[in-house]
Amino acid sequence: MTSKIDAVVHKVAWRILPLTLVLYFIAYLDRVNIGFAAAAMRRDLGYSGTLFGTASGVFFAGYLCAQLPSNLALRRFGARKWIAIIMAVWGVLSGLVAFTHTPTQFLVLRFLLGVAEAGFYPGIIYYLSIWLPRSQRTQLIAWFIFAIPLANIFGGPLSSAILHHGAVAGLRDWQILLIAECLPALFFSVIVPFCMTDRPQQAQWLTEDERIALRTAIAAAEQKASEIGYTGTEASLYASPAIYLFALVYFTTQIGLYGLVFWLPQMLSGLGLPQLQVGWTVAAVFLLAAVIMFVWSRLSDSKGQPSWGLSAPIAISAIGFLLSIPATHVSGTIGIAMLVTSFALAEGGGLAATPALWSAVTLQFPGELGAPAIALVNALGNLGGFVGPFLLGWLSDRGHGYGSGLVTVALLLFVGSGLAMIVQRRVVFEFQTNVGAPPSQR
């Protein structure tokens, strides 16, 4: 029976993961291309580091406001329709950022972009929980999250190349960058309704036997999880301490991930690297980070989600941030190699923690409760995406350089690692004890 389920899951994964990965690649690129446009925008518009950090992070204030209602709407109307609507709106808003000329316009559009994108990421995590059995969920969610390093591996050189060519047809280099990278969202908003399937029972590309086998396997795992997971009503879910503990852990990881994503290109430029070399260096960082994420996620699933599967990669991320500080004082090829390695550990650790966290969240809040639980954890945790860029920009403006910001981020990540150990032992260890490990480990 296990081999049959594995074959069905393999078929499902090849059907839904490439599309969701491409969509998240587009979403993430639209979200972080501001980091590559930053130097040119500050040159032309006169923005300070603090203002730019605030504008980059205010995106997540919009996230907080709209994420829960957007995810509930996705649960009601289905991913096929709702994701298409979300992509059309954020594509337009992302393009409009290219035509801002004042701090107020910039802040407002970044906030609205956060509102528009709010339901995408948690909606896809919930969507994947509908389709994927628990025993393989961490590893397969990692393929979706691979869009983050992918967006930086390809997005870095692409963004640098566009900026390198300068102004065209009266548009400045950063305007061309923002316009060019919003077009895929508009294109795929038309494609999505024809490519997505909301639930396994609607999948005409599966045989009847495959649909039954998949639904039975997922339902059995959800039933087991419901025996030890959250047992209250959806209305009382918002008062559950576990929700806010998960959110705190996610908050610390997002401080590190987004702080590095938004400021890494500027850190490298500040070291005197040419624009094209900045793009390729960023790509190298995220390529190594992706390897770390996949290796860790595979190890985590093969070990049945051990108690250290969430806390250890967060600690690795903290160590990477600390190691990056002396690397900034070493010149030449050795210095670049040290920077790439340390920042890859910092980013890779945060990325590796993410699939493990969502696997634990859907374990604690199974079934239909997953939609509001994922949305709330993601909404609160993503405030770290505001704090990280702002913190590094604020400290830099006050003459402390990036070193003090990197140390502060590392300390917060160590706190997150400790909290992760608590939540992982409480949720996953209890599940392993009462329900058992995945089939491959029984």
CSV table of C-alpha atoms in Angstrom, one decimal:
chain,number,residue,atom,x,y,z
A,1,MET,CA,0.0,0.0,0.0
A,2,THR,CA,2.9,2.3,0.8
A,3,SER,CA,4.4,2.0,-2.6
A,4,LYS,CA,1.1,2.7,-4.3
A,5,ILE,CA,0.7,5.9,-2.2
A,6,ASP,CA,4.3,6.9,-3.0
A,7,ALA,CA,3.6,6.5,-6.7
A,8,VAL,CA,0.4,8.7,-6.5
A,9,VAL,CA,2.2,11.3,-4.4
A,10,HIS,CA,5.0,11.4,-7.0
A,11,LYS,CA,2.5,11.9,-9.7
A,12,VAL,CA,0.7,14.7,-7.7
A,13,ALA,CA,4.0,16.4,-6.9
A,14,TRP,CA,5.1,16.6,-10.6
A,15,ARG,CA,1.7,18.0,-11.4
A,16,ILE,CA,1.3,20.8,-8.7
A,17,LEU,CA,4.8,21.6,-7.5
A,18,PRO,CA,6.3,23.0,-10.7
A,19,LEU,CA,3.4,25.4,-11.1
A,20,THR,CA,3.4,26.6,-7.5
A,21,LEU,CA,7.2,27.0,-7.6
A,22,VAL,CA,6.9,29.2,-10.7
A,23,LEU,CA,4.2,31.3,-9.1
A,24,TYR,CA,6.1,31.8,-5.9
A,25,PHE,CA,9.2,32.6,-8.0
A,26,ILE,CA,7.2,35.5,-9.6
A,27,ALA,CA,5.8,36.6,-6.3
A,28,TYR,CA,9.1,36.7,-4.5
A,29,LEU,CA,10.8,38.4,-7.4
A,30,ASP,CA,8.2,41.2,-7.4
A,31,ARG,CA,8.6,41.4,-3.6
A,32,VAL,CA,12.4,41.7,-3.4
A,33,ASN,CA,13.4,43.4,-6.6
A,34,ILE,CA,13.3,46.6,-4.6
A,35,GLY,CA,16.6,45.4,-3.0
A,36,PHE,CA,18.3,45.5,-6.5
A,37,ALA,CA,16.6,48.8,-7.5
A,38,ALA,CA,17.5,50.4,-4.1
A,39,ALA,CA,20.8,52.1,-5.0
A,40,ALA,CA,19.4,53.6,-8.2
A,41,MET,CA,16.2,54.7,-6.5
A,42,ARG,CA,18.1,56.3,-3.7
A,43,ARG,CA,20.3,58.0,-6.2
A,44,ASP,CA,17.4,59.4,-8.2
A,45,LEU,CA,14.8,60.0,-5.5
A,46,GLY,CA,17.0,60.9,-2.6
A,47,TYR,CA,15.6,58.3,-0.2
A,48,SER,CA,17.5,57.7,3.1
A,49,GLY,CA,18.4,54.2,4.3
A,50,THR,CA,15.8,54.4,7.1
A,51,LEU,CA,13.0,55.5,4.7
A,52,PHE,CA,14.0,52.8,2.2
A,53,GLY,CA,14.1,50.2,4.9
A,54,THR,CA,10.6,51.3,6.0
A,55,ALA,CA,9.2,51.3,2.5
A,56,SER,CA,10.7,47.8,1.9
A,57,GLY,CA,9.2,46.5,5.1
A,58,VAL,CA,5.8,48.2,5.1
A,59,PHE,CA,4.8,45.6,2.6
A,60,PHE,CA,4.4,43.3,5.6
A,61,ALA,CA,2.0,45.7,7.4
A,62,GLY,CA,-0.4,45.1,4.5
A,63,TYR,CA,0.3,41.4,4.8
A,64,LEU,CA,-0.8,41.5,8.4
A,65,CYS,CA,-4.1,43.3,7.6
A,66,ALA,CA,-5.2,41.2,4.7
A,67,GLN,CA,-3.7,37.7,5.2
A,68,LEU,CA,-6.4,36.0,7.4
A,69,PRO,CA,-9.4,37.2,5.3
A,70,SER,CA,-7.6,36.4,2.1
A,71,ASN,CA,-6.8,32.9,3.2
A,72,LEU,CA,-10.4,32.3,4.4
A,73,ALA,CA,-11.5,33.5,1.0
A,74,LEU,CA,-9.2,31.1,-0.7
A,75,ARG,CA,-10.6,28.2,1.4
A,76,ARG,CA,-14.1,29.3,0.3
A,77,PHE,CA,-13.6,30.0,-3.4
A,78,GLY,CA,-10.7,27.6,-4.1
A,79,ALA,CA,-7.1,28.3,-5.0
A,80,ARG,CA,-7.7,28.2,-8.8
A,81,LYS,CA,-9.9,31.4,-8.8
A,82,TRP,CA,-8.4,33.2,-5.8
A,83,ILE,CA,-4.7,32.9,-6.8
A,84,ALA,CA,-5.5,34.2,-10.3
A,85,ILE,CA,-7.2,37.3,-8.8
A,86,ILE,CA,-4.3,37.9,-6.4
A,87,MET,CA,-1.7,37.7,-9.1
A,88,ALA,CA,-3.5,40.1,-11.4
A,89,VAL,CA,-3.8,42.7,-8.6
A,90,TRP,CA,-0.2,42.4,-7.4
A,91,GLY,CA,1.1,42.5,-11.0
A,92,VAL,CA,-0.5,45.9,-11.5
A,93,LEU,CA,0.6,47.3,-8.2
A,94,SER,CA,4.2,46.1,-8.6
A,95,GLY,CA,4.4,47.8,-12.0
A,96,LEU,CA,3.0,51.1,-10.5
A,97,VAL,CA,5.9,51.3,-8.1
A,98,ALA,CA,8.0,52.2,-11.1
A,99,PHE,CA,6.2,55.5,-11.4
A,100,THR,CA,6.4,56.7,-7.8
A,101,HIS,CA,8.2,60.0,-7.2
A,102,THR,CA,7.6,60.7,-3.5
A,103,PRO,CA,8.1,58.8,-0.3
A,104,THR,CA,4.3,58.8,0.4
A,105,GLN,CA,3.5,57.2,-3.0
A,106,PHE,CA,6.2,54.6,-2.5
A,107,LEU,CA,5.0,53.7,1.0
A,108,VAL,CA,1.3,53.5,0.0
A,109,LEU,CA,2.1,51.2,-3.0
A,110,ARG,CA,4.3,48.9,-1.0
A,111,PHE,CA,1.5,48.6,1.6
A,112,LEU,CA,-1.1,47.8,-1.1
A,113,LEU,CA,1.3,45.3,-2.6
A,114,GLY,CA,1.4,43.5,0.7
A,115,VAL,CA,-2.4,43.5,0.9
A,116,ALA,CA,-2.6,42.0,-2.6
A,117,GLU,CA,0.0,39.3,-2.0
A,118,ALA,CA,-1.3,38.5,1.5
A,119,GLY,CA,-3.2,35.4,0.7
A,120,PHE,CA,-0.7,33.8,-1.8
A,121,TYR,CA,2.0,32.2,0.4
A,122,PRO,CA,-0.2,30.9,3.2
A,123,GLY,CA,-2.8,29.9,0.6
A,124,ILE,CA,-0.4,27.8,-1.2
A,125,ILE,CA,0.9,26.2,2.0
A,126,TYR,CA,-2.7,25.3,2.9
A,127,TYR,CA,-3.3,24.1,-0.7
A,128,LEU,CA,-0.2,21.8,-0.5
A,129,SER,CA,-1.5,20.4,2.9
A,130,ILE,CA,-4.7,19.3,1.0
A,131,TRP,CA,-2.7,17.4,-1.5
A,132,LEU,CA,0.4,16.0,0.3
A,133,PRO,CA,0.6,13.3,3.0
A,134,ARG,CA,2.4,14.2,6.2
A,135,SER,CA,5.2,11.7,5.8
A,136,GLN,CA,6.5,13.6,2.8
A,137,ARG,CA,5.2,17.1,3.4
A,138,THR,CA,8.4,18.7,4.7
A,139,GLN,CA,10.5,17.6,1.8
A,140,LEU,CA,7.9,18.5,-0.8
A,141,ILE,CA,7.1,21.9,0.7
A,142,ALA,CA,10.8,22.6,0.4
A,143,TRP,CA,10.4,22.3,-3.4
A,144,PHE,CA,7.8,25.1,-3.2
A,145,ILE,CA,10.1,27.3,-1.1
A,146,PHE,CA,12.9,26.6,-3.5
A,147,ALA,CA,11.4,29.6,-5.4
A,148,ILE,CA,13.1,31.9,-2.8
A,149,PRO,CA,16.7,30.9,-3.7
A,150,LEU,CA,15.7,30.5,-7.3
A,151,ALA,CA,14.4,34.0,-7.5
A,152,ASN,CA,17.7,35.2,-6.2
A,153,ILE,CA,19.9,32.8,-8.3
A,154,PHE,CA,18.3,34.0,-11.5
A,155,GLY,CA,16.8,37.3,-10.3
A,156,GLY,CA,20.1,38.6,-9.2
A,157,PRO,CA,21.9,38.4,-12.5
A,158,LEU,CA,18.8,39.4,-14.4
A,159,SER,CA,18.1,42.5,-12.2
A,160,SER,CA,21.8,43.5,-12.4
A,161,ALA,CA,21.9,43.1,-16.2
A,162,ILE,CA,18.7,45.3,-16.6
A,163,LEU,CA,20.2,48.0,-14.3
A,164,HIS,CA,23.6,47.7,-16.2
A,165,HIS,CA,22.0,48.7,-19.5
A,166,GLY,CA,20.7,52.0,-18.0
A,167,ALA,CA,17.9,54.2,-19.1
A,168,VAL,CA,15.8,53.4,-22.2
A,169,ALA,CA,13.0,55.4,-23.9
A,170,GLY,CA,13.0,58.0,-21.1
A,171,LEU,CA,12.6,55.4,-18.4
A,172,ARG,CA,15.3,55.1,-15.7
A,173,ASP,CA,17.1,51.8,-15.1
A,174,TRP,CA,15.2,51.0,-11.9
A,175,GLN,CA,11.8,51.8,-13.6
A,176,ILE,CA,12.6,49.3,-16.5
A,177,LEU,CA,13.5,46.7,-13.9
A,178,LEU,CA,10.2,47.0,-11.9
A,179,ILE,CA,8.1,47.1,-15.1
A,180,ALA,CA,9.8,44.1,-16.7
A,181,GLU,CA,9.5,41.9,-13.5
A,182,CYS,CA,5.8,42.6,-13.0
A,183,LEU,CA,4.7,41.3,-16.4
A,184,PRO,CA,5.0,37.5,-15.5
A,185,ALA,CA,2.4,38.0,-12.7
A,186,LEU,CA,-0.1,39.4,-15.2
A,187,PHE,CA,0.6,36.6,-17.7
A,188,PHE,CA,0.1,33.8,-15.2
A,189,SER,CA,-3.0,35.4,-13.7
A,190,VAL,CA,-4.6,34.3,-17.0
A,191,ILE,CA,-3.0,30.9,-17.1
A,192,VAL,CA,-3.7,29.8,-13.5
A,193,PRO,CA,-7.5,29.0,-13.8
A,194,PHE,CA,-6.7,26.5,-16.5
A,195,CYS,CA,-3.8,24.8,-14.7
A,196,MET,CA,-4.8,24.4,-11.1
A,197,THR,CA,-7.1,21.9,-9.5
A,198,ASP,CA,-8.6,22.8,-6.1
A,199,ARG,CA,-8.9,19.4,-4.5
A,200,PRO,CA,-7.9,15.7,-5.1
A,201,GLN,CA,-11.5,14.7,-5.7
A,202,GLN,CA,-11.6,17.1,-8.7
A,203,ALA,CA,-8.4,15.9,-10.3
A,204,GLN,CA,-9.4,14.4,-13.7
A,205,TRP,CA,-5.7,13.7,-14.3
A,206,LEU,CA,-5.8,11.0,-11.5
A,207,THR,CA,-7.6,7.7,-11.9
A,208,GLU,CA,-10.5,7.0,-9.6
A,209,ASP,CA,-8.3,4.5,-7.7
A,210,GLU,CA,-5.6,7.1,-7.3
A,211,ARG,CA,-8.0,9.7,-6.1
A,212,ILE,CA,-9.4,7.3,-3.5
A,213,ALA,CA,-6.0,6.1,-2.4
A,214,LEU,CA,-4.7,9.7,-1.9
A,215,ARG,CA,-7.7,11.0,-0.1
A,216,THR,CA,-7.7,7.9,2.2
A,217,ALA,CA,-4.1,8.3,3.1
A,218,ILE,CA,-4.4,12.1,3.8
A,219,ALA,CA,-7.6,11.6,5.7
A,220,ALA,CA,-6.1,8.9,7.9
A,221,ALA,CA,-3.1,11.1,8.7
A,222,GLU,CA,-5.4,14.0,9.5
A,223,GLN,CA,-7.5,11.9,11.8
A,224,LYS,CA,-4.4,10.7,13.7
A,225,ALA,CA,-3.2,14.3,14.0
A,226,SER,CA,-6.6,15.5,15.2
A,227,GLU,CA,-6.3,13.1,18.1
A,228,ILE,CA,-3.4,15.0,19.7
A,229,GLY,CA,-3.5,18.4,17.9
A,230,TYR,CA,-5.7,21.4,18.5
A,231,THR,CA,-9.2,20.2,19.5
A,232,GLY,CA,-11.1,23.5,20.0
A,233,THR,CA,-13.3,25.4,17.6
A,234,GLU,CA,-12.1,27.7,14.8
A,235,ALA,CA,-13.4,30.7,16.8
A,236,SER,CA,-11.2,29.8,19.8
A,237,LEU,CA,-8.2,29.0,17.7
A,238,TYR,CA,-7.1,32.7,17.7
A,239,ALA,CA,-6.5,32.4,21.5
A,240,SER,CA,-4.4,29.3,21.3
A,241,PRO,CA,-0.9,29.9,22.8
A,242,ALA,CA,0.6,27.5,20.2
A,243,ILE,CA,-0.3,29.9,17.4
A,244,TYR,CA,1.7,32.7,18.9
A,245,LEU,CA,4.6,30.5,19.8
A,246,PHE,CA,4.8,29.4,16.2
A,247,ALA,CA,4.5,33.0,15.1
A,248,LEU,CA,7.4,34.1,17.3
A,249,VAL,CA,9.6,31.4,15.8
A,250,TYR,CA,8.7,32.4,12.3
A,251,PHE,CA,9.2,36.1,13.2
A,252,THR,CA,12.8,35.5,14.1
A,253,THR,CA,13.6,33.6,10.9
A,254,GLN,CA,11.9,36.3,8.7
A,255,ILE,CA,14.1,39.0,10.3
A,256,GLY,CA,17.1,37.1,9.1
A,257,LEU,CA,15.8,36.1,5.7
A,258,TYR,CA,14.4,39.4,4.6
A,259,GLY,CA,17.1,41.5,6.3
A,260,LEU,CA,19.6,39.7,4.1
A,261,VAL,CA,17.5,39.6,1.0
A,262,PHE,CA,16.9,43.4,1.0
A,263,TRP,CA,20.3,44.5,2.1
A,264,LEU,CA,22.8,41.9,0.6
A,265,PRO,CA,23.0,43.7,-2.8
A,266,GLN,CA,23.8,47.0,-1.1
A,267,MET,CA,26.3,45.4,1.3
A,268,LEU,CA,28.2,43.9,-1.6
A,269,SER,CA,28.0,47.2,-3.6
A,270,GLY,CA,29.4,48.9,-0.5
A,271,LEU,CA,32.4,46.6,-0.6
A,272,GLY,CA,33.3,47.9,-4.1
A,273,LEU,CA,31.9,45.1,-6.2
A,274,PRO,CA,30.8,46.0,-9.8
A,275,GLN,CA,27.1,45.8,-10.4
A,276,LEU,CA,27.3,42.6,-12.5
A,277,GLN,CA,29.5,40.9,-9.9
A,278,VAL,CA,27.0,41.8,-7.2
A,279,GLY,CA,24.3,39.8,-9.1
A,280,TRP,CA,26.5,36.7,-9.6
A,281,THR,CA,27.6,36.8,-5.9
A,282,VAL,CA,24.0,37.0,-4.7
A,283,ALA,CA,23.2,34.0,-7.0
A,284,ALA,CA,26.1,32.0,-5.5
A,285,VAL,CA,24.8,32.7,-2.0
A,286,PHE,CA,21.4,31.5,-2.8
A,287,LEU,CA,22.5,28.5,-4.8
A,288,LEU,CA,24.4,27.2,-1.7
A,289,ALA,CA,21.5,28.1,0.5
A,290,ALA,CA,19.2,26.0,-1.6
A,291,VAL,CA,21.5,23.0,-1.3
A,292,ILE,CA,21.4,23.4,2.5
A,293,MET,CA,17.6,23.6,2.5
A,294,PHE,CA,17.1,20.4,0.5
A,295,VAL,CA,19.6,18.4,2.4
A,296,TRP,CA,18.1,19.4,5.7
A,297,SER,CA,14.5,18.8,4.6
A,298,ARG,CA,15.3,15.4,3.3
A,299,LEU,CA,17.1,14.5,6.5
A,300,SER,CA,14.2,15.9,8.5
A,301,ASP,CA,11.6,13.7,6.7
A,302,SER,CA,13.8,10.6,6.8
A,303,LYS,CA,14.2,11.0,10.6
A,304,GLY,CA,10.5,11.5,11.1
A,305,GLN,CA,10.8,15.2,12.0
A,306,PRO,CA,13.1,15.0,15.0
A,307,SER,CA,12.9,17.6,17.8
A,308,TRP,CA,15.9,19.4,16.5
A,309,GLY,CA,14.6,19.6,12.9
A,310,LEU,CA,13.3,23.1,13.4
A,311,SER,CA,15.6,24.6,16.0
A,312,ALA,CA,19.0,23.5,14.6
A,313,PRO,CA,18.8,25.3,11.2
A,314,ILE,CA,17.7,28.5,12.9
A,315,ALA,CA,20.9,28.3,15.0
A,316,ILE,CA,22.9,27.6,11.9
A,317,SER,CA,21.5,30.8,10.4
A,318,ALA,CA,22.5,32.8,13.4
A,319,ILE,CA,26.1,31.4,13.2
A,320,GLY,CA,26.2,32.4,9.5
A,321,PHE,CA,25.3,36.0,10.3
A,322,LEU,CA,28.1,36.1,13.0
A,323,LEU,CA,30.6,34.6,10.6
A,324,SER,CA,29.8,37.2,7.9
A,325,ILE,CA,31.1,40.1,10.1
A,326,PRO,CA,34.8,39.2,9.9
A,327,ALA,CA,34.4,38.3,6.3
A,328,THR,CA,33.5,41.9,5.4
A,329,HIS,CA,37.0,42.9,6.4
A,330,VAL,CA,38.8,40.5,4.2
A,331,SER,CA,39.6,41.7,0.7
A,332,GLY,CA,40.0,39.9,-2.6
A,333,THR,CA,38.8,36.5,-3.7
A,334,ILE,CA,39.2,35.0,-0.2
A,335,GLY,CA,36.9,37.7,1.3
A,336,ILE,CA,34.3,37.1,-1.4
A,337,ALA,CA,34.4,33.3,-0.7
A,338,MET,CA,34.0,33.8,3.0
A,339,LEU,CA,31.1,36.2,2.4
A,340,VAL,CA,29.3,33.7,0.1
A,341,THR,CA,29.8,30.9,2.6
A,342,SER,CA,28.7,32.8,5.7
A,343,PHE,CA,25.7,34.4,4.0
A,344,ALA,CA,24.7,31.0,2.5
A,345,LEU,CA,24.7,29.5,6.0
A,346,ALA,CA,22.6,32.5,7.2
A,347,GLU,CA,20.1,32.2,4.4
A,348,GLY,CA,20.2,28.4,4.1
A,349,GLY,CA,19.5,27.9,7.8
A,350,GLY,CA,16.4,30.1,7.6
A,351,LEU,CA,15.1,28.4,4.5
A,352,ALA,CA,15.7,25.0,5.9
A,353,ALA,CA,13.6,25.9,9.0
A,354,THR,CA,10.6,27.0,7.0
A,355,PRO,CA,9.3,23.7,5.6
A,356,ALA,CA,9.8,22.1,9.1
A,357,LEU,CA,7.8,24.9,10.7
A,358,TRP,CA,4.9,24.6,8.3
A,359,SER,CA,4.8,20.8,8.7
A,360,ALA,CA,4.6,21.3,12.5
A,361,VAL,CA,1.9,23.9,12.1
A,362,THR,CA,-0.3,21.7,10.0
A,363,LEU,CA,0.4,18.9,12.4
A,364,GLN,CA,-0.9,20.9,15.4
A,365,PHE,CA,-3.8,22.4,13.4
A,366,PRO,CA,-5.0,19.7,11.0
A,367,GLY,CA,-7.7,19.8,8.3
A,368,GLU,CA,-9.8,22.9,7.7
A,369,LEU,CA,-8.2,24.6,10.7
A,370,GLY,CA,-5.0,24.8,8.7
A,371,ALA,CA,-6.2,27.7,6.6
A,372,PRO,CA,-6.7,30.2,9.5
A,373,ALA,CA,-3.8,28.8,11.5
A,374,ILE,CA,-1.3,29.1,8.6
A,375,ALA,CA,-2.6,32.6,7.8
A,376,LEU,CA,-2.3,33.9,11.4
A,377,VAL,CA,1.2,32.4,12.0
A,378,ASN,CA,2.4,33.8,8.6
A,379,ALA,CA,0.8,37.2,9.1
A,380,LEU,CA,2.3,37.7,12.6
A,381,GLY,CA,5.6,36.0,11.7
A,382,ASN,CA,6.1,38.0,8.5
A,383,LEU,CA,6.3,41.2,10.6
A,384,GLY,CA,9.9,40.1,10.9
A,385,GLY,CA,10.1,41.0,7.2
A,386,PHE,CA,9.5,44.6,8.3
A,387,VAL,CA,11.8,44.5,11.3
A,388,GLY,CA,14.8,42.9,9.5
A,389,PRO,CA,15.2,45.5,6.6
A,390,PHE,CA,14.3,48.4,8.9
A,391,LEU,CA,16.8,47.3,11.6
A,392,LEU,CA,19.7,47.1,9.3
A,393,GLY,CA,18.8,50.4,7.6
A,394,TRP,CA,18.3,52.2,10.8
A,395,LEU,CA,21.6,51.0,12.4
A,396,SER,CA,23.5,51.8,9.2
A,397,ASP,CA,22.1,55.4,9.0
A,398,ARG,CA,23.3,56.0,12.6
A,399,GLY,CA,26.9,55.2,11.7
A,400,HIS,CA,27.0,51.7,13.2
A,401,GLY,CA,27.5,50.0,9.9
A,402,TYR,CA,26.1,46.7,9.0
A,403,GLY,CA,28.1,44.8,11.7
A,404,SER,CA,25.9,45.8,14.6
A,405,GLY,CA,22.8,44.9,12.6
A,406,LEU,CA,24.2,41.5,11.8
A,407,VAL,CA,25.0,40.8,15.4
A,408,THR,CA,21.5,41.9,16.5
A,409,VAL,CA,19.9,39.6,13.9
A,410,ALA,CA,22.1,36.7,15.0
A,411,LEU,CA,21.1,37.2,18.7
A,412,LEU,CA,17.4,37.2,17.7
A,413,LEU,CA,17.9,34.0,15.7
A,414,PHE,CA,19.4,32.3,18.7
A,415,VAL,CA,16.3,33.2,20.7
A,416,GLY,CA,14.1,31.8,17.9
A,417,SER,CA,16.1,28.6,18.0
A,418,GLY,CA,15.4,28.2,21.7
A,419,LEU,CA,11.7,28.8,21.1
A,420,ALA,CA,11.7,26.4,18.2
A,421,MET,CA,13.1,23.6,20.4
A,422,ILE,CA,10.2,24.1,22.8
A,423,VAL,CA,7.5,24.1,20.1
A,424,GLN,CA,9.0,21.2,18.2
A,425,ARG,CA,9.3,19.0,21.2
A,426,ARG,CA,5.8,19.8,22.3
A,427,VAL,CA,4.2,19.2,18.9
A,428,VAL,CA,6.3,16.7,16.9
A,429,PHE,CA,7.6,14.6,19.8
A,430,GLU,CA,4.1,14.1,21.1
A,431,PHE,CA,3.0,13.1,17.6
A,432,GLN,CA,5.8,10.6,17.1
A,433,THR,CA,5.1,9.1,20.6
A,434,ASN,CA,1.3,8.8,20.2
A,435,VAL,CA,0.8,8.2,16.5
A,436,GLY,CA,4.2,6.9,15.2
A,437,ALA,CA,6.8,7.9,12.7
A,438,PRO,CA,6.1,8.0,8.9
A,439,PRO,CA,5.7,4.6,7.3
A,440,SER,CA,9.3,4.4,6.3
A,441,GLN,CA,10.4,4.6,9.9
A,442,ARG,CA,7.9,2.2,11.4
